[in-house]
Short mmCIF file of C-alpha atoms in Angstrom, two decimals:
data_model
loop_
_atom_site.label_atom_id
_atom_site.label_comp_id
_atom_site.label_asym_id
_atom_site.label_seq_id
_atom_site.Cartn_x
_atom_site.Cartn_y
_atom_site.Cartn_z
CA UNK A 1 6.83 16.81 2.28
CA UNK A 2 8.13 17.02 -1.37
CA UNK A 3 6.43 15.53 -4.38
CA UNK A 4 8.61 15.01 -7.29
CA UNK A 5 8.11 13.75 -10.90
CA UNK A 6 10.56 10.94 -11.41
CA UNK A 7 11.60 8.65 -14.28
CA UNK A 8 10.35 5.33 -12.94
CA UNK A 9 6.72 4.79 -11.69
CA UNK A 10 4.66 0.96 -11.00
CA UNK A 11 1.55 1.25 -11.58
CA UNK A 12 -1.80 -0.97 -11.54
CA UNK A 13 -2.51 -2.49 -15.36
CA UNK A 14 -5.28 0.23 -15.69
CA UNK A 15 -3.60 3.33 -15.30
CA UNK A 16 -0.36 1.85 -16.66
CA UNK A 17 -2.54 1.64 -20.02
CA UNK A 18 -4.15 4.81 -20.17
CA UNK A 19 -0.58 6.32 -19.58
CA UNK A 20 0.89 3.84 -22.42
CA UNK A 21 -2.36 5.52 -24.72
CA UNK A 22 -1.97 9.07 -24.32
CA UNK A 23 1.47 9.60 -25.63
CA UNK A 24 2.93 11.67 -22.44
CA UNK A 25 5.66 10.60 -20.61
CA UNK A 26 6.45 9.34 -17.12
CA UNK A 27 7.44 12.60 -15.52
CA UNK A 28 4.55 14.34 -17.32
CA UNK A 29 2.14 11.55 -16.22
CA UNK A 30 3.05 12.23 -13.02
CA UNK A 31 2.60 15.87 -12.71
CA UNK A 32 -0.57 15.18 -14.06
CA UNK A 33 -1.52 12.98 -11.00
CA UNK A 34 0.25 15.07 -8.89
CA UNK A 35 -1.73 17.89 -9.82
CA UNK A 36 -5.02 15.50 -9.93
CA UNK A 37 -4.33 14.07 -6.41
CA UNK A 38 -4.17 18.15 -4.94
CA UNK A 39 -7.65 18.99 -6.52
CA UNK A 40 -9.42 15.86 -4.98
CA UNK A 41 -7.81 17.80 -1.77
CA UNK A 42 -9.42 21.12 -2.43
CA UNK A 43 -12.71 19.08 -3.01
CA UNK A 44 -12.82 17.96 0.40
CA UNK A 45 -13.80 21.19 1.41
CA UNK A 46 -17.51 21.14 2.06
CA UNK A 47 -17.25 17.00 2.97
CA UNK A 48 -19.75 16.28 5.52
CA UNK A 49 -18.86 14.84 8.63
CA UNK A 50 -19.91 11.08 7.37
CA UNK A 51 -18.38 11.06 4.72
CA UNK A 52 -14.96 11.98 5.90
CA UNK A 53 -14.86 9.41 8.21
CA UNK A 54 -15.56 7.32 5.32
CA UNK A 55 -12.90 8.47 3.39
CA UNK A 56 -10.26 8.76 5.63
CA UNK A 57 -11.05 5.30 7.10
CA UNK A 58 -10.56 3.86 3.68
CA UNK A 59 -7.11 5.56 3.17
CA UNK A 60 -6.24 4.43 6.80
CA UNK A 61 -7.04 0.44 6.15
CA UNK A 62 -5.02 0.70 3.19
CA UNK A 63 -2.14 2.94 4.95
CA UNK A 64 -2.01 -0.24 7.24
CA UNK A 65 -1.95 -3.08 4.41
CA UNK A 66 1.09 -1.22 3.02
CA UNK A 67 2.68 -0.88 6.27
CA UNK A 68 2.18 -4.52 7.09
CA UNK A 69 4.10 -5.54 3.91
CA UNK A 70 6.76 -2.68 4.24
CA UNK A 71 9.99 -4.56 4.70
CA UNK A 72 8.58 -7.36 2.46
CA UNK A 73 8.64 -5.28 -0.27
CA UNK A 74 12.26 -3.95 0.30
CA UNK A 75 13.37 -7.77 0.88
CA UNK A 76 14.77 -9.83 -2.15
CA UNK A 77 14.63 -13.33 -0.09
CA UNK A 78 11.40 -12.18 1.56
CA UNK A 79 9.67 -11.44 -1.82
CA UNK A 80 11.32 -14.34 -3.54
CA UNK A 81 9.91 -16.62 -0.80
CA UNK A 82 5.98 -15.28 -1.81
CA UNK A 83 6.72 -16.05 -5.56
CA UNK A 84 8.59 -12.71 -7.00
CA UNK A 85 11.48 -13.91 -9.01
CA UNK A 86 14.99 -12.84 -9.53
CA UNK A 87 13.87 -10.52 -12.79
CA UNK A 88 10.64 -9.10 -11.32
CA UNK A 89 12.65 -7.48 -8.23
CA UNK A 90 15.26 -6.10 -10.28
CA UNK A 91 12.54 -4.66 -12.93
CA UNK A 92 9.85 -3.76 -9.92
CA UNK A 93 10.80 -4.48 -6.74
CA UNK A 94 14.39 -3.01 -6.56
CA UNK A 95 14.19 1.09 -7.05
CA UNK A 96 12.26 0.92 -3.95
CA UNK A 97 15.01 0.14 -1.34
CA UNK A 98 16.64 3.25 -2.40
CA UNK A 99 13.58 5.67 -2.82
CA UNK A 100 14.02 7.35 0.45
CA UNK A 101 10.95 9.83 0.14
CA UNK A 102 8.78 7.28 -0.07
CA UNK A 103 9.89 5.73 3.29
CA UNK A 104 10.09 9.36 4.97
CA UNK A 105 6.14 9.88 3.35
CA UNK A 106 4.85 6.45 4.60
CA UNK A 107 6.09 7.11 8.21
CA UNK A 108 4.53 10.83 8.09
CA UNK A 109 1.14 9.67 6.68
CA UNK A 110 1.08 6.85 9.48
CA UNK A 111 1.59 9.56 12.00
CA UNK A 112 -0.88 12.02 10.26
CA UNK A 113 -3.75 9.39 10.43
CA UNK A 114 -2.59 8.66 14.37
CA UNK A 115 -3.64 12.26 14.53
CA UNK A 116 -7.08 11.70 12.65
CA UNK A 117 -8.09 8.61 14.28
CA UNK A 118 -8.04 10.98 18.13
CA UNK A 119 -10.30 13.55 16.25
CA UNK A 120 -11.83 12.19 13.62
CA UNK A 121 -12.78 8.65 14.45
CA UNK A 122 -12.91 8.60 18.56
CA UNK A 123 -13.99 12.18 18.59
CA UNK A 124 -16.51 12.36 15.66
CA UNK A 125 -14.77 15.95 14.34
CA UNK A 126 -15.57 16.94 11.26
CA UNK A 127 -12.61 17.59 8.68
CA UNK A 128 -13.61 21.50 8.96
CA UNK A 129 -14.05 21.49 12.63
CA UNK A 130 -9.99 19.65 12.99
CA UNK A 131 -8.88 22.40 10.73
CA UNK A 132 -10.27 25.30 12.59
CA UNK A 133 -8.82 23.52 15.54
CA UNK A 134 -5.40 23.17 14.22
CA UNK A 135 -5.56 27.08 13.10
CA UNK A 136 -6.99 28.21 16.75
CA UNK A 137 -4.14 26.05 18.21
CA UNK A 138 -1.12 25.89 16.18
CA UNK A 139 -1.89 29.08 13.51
CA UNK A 140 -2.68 29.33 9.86
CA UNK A 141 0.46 27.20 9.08
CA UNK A 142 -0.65 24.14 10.42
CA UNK A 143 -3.60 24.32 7.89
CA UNK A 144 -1.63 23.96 4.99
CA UNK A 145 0.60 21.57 6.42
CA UNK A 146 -2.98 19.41 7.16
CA UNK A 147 -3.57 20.17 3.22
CA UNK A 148 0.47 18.24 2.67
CA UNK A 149 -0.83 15.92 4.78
CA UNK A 150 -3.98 14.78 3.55
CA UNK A 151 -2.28 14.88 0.17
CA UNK A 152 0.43 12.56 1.01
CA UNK A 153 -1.73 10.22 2.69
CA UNK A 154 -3.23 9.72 -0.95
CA UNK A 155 0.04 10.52 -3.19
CA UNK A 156 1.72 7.20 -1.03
CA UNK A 157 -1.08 5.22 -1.48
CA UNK A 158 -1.24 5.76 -4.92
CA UNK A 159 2.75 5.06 -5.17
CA UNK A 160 2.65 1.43 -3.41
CA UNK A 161 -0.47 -0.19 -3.36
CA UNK A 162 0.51 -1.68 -6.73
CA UNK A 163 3.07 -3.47 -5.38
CA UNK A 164 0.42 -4.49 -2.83
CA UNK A 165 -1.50 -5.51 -5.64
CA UNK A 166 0.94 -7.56 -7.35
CA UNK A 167 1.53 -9.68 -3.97
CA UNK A 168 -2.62 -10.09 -3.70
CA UNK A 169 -2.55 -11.51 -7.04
CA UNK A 170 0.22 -13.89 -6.19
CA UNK A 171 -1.79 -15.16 -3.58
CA UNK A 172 -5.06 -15.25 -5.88
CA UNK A 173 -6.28 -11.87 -4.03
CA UNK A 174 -7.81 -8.62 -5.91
CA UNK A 175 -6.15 -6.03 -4.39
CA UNK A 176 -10.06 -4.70 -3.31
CA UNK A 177 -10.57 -8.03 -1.52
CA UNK A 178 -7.21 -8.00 0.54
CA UNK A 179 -7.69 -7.67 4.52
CA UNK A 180 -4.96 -7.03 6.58
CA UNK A 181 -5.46 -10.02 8.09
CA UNK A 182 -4.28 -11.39 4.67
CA UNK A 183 -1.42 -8.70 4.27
CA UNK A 184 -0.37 -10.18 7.51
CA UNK A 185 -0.13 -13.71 6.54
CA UNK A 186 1.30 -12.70 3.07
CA UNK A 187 4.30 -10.95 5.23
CA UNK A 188 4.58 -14.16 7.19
CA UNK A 189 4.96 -16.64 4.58
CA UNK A 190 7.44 -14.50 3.46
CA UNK A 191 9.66 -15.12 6.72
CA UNK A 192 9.39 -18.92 6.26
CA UNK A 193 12.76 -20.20 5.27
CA UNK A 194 11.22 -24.24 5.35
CA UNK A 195 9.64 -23.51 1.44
CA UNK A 196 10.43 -24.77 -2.41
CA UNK A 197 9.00 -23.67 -5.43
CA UNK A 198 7.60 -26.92 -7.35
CA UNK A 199 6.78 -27.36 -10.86
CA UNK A 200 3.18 -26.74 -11.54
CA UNK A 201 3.20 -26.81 -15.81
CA UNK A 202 5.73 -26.46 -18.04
CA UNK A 203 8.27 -23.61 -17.29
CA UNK A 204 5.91 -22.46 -14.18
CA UNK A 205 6.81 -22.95 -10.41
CA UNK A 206 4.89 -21.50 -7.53
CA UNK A 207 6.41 -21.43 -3.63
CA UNK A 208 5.37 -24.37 -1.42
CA UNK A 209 5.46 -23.85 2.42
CA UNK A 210 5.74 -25.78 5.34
CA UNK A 211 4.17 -24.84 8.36
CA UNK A 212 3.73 -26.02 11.96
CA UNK A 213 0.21 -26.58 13.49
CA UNK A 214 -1.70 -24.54 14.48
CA UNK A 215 0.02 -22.08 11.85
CA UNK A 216 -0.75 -24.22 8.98
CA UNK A 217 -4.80 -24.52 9.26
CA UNK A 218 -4.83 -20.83 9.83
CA UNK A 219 -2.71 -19.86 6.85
CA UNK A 220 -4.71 -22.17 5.04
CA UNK A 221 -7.62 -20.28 6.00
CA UNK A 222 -6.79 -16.66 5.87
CA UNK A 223 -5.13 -17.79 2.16
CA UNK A 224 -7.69 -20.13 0.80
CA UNK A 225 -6.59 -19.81 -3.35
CA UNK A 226 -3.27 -21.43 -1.86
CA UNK A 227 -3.99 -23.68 0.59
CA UNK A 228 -2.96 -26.80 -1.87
CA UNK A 229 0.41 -24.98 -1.73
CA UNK A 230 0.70 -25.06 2.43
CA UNK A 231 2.09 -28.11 3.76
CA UNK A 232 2.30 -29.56 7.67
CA UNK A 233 6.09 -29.29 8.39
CA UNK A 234 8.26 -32.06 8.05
#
């Protein structure tokens, strides 16, 4: 795995401002969480066996609420059909499609938690018990690469949940409140093709869908903040 300061980063309104405040730029803001992101690592070391579980299940949900809106987020007619507009993908959206470490990172860190979720969750191993396993197995080499791992898992969260984020909020969703359930629903709304956006107030108009039963009620209920918006089909 490589991890490499770029130009371009999207980030959640937060961070965005404290990187706006301090005066650096984008590649040095990023070494900076690179470097940030590899100590939180190295603190893992002494994690008890709860709380690594607990950790690494929260990095898994989330590994699977990006995965579940992969191709929506490389999809202009996709995202325009959840309410991202002509500008936004160009400005946001857009440098994804050809970003092809990020793609490479999301499939390893889905793979590396497949791993975790035999040990870790249906075996109850410990994060230092899995390492001395991997050493006693595969050498000290497969150690370090659990180290890579563990960091990518968090460096490709970091990179796309605010994209994530910016579809929650379309929905009326904090990013903290979205199930996968909901990621799910978001990525099939986005597949509808019987939708129009609709004037809601001056120079504002949201997506309308229509959906067959029992499709509709269930939408409707998985994405209550815009269930005024989801219509039976015609």
């Amino acid at each position: 795995m490589t991890f490499k300061p770029s130009e371009y980063a999207f980030l959640r309104s937060q961070e965005n401002d404290e990187w706006n405040a301090n005066g650096l730029g984008t590649k040095e803001n990023i070494k900076r969480k690179i470097a940030a992101l590899k100590e939180s690592v190295k603190q893992r070391q002494d994690i008890s066996r709860e709380d690594y579980a607990k950790l690494m299940g929260n990095r898994k949900r989330r590994i699977e609420r990006i995965a579940v809106l992969r191709r929506v987020l490389l999809s202009q007619p996709r995202l325009y059909r959840v309410g991202v507009d002509d500008e936004s993908f160009r400005e946001i959206f857009a440098p994804l499609k050809d970003d092809r470490e990020i793609h490479e990172l999301l499939d390893q860190s889905q793979e590396f938690l497949g791993i975790l979720d035999e040990y870790v969750f249906q075996h109850g191993m410990s994060r230092q018990e899995f390492r001395k396993a991997l050493k006693k197995a595969e050498g000290s080499g497969s150690v370090k690469d659990f180290d890579i791992s563990e960091f990518g898992v968090d460096w490709i969260v970091w990179r796309l949940e605010p994209y994530v984020e910016l579809l929650a909020n379309l929905m009326g969703i904090e990013l903290e409140d979205l199930t996968i359930n909901q990621a799910q629903w978001i990525a099939d709304l986005s597949k509808v093709e019987s939708m129009e956006y609709q004037a809601e107030s001056a120079g504002v108009a949201l997506p309308h869908w229509y959906l067959p039963e029992p499709q509709m009620t269930r939408a409707c209920q998985a994405l209550p903040s815009v269930q005024t918006r989801i219509h039976p089909q015609i």
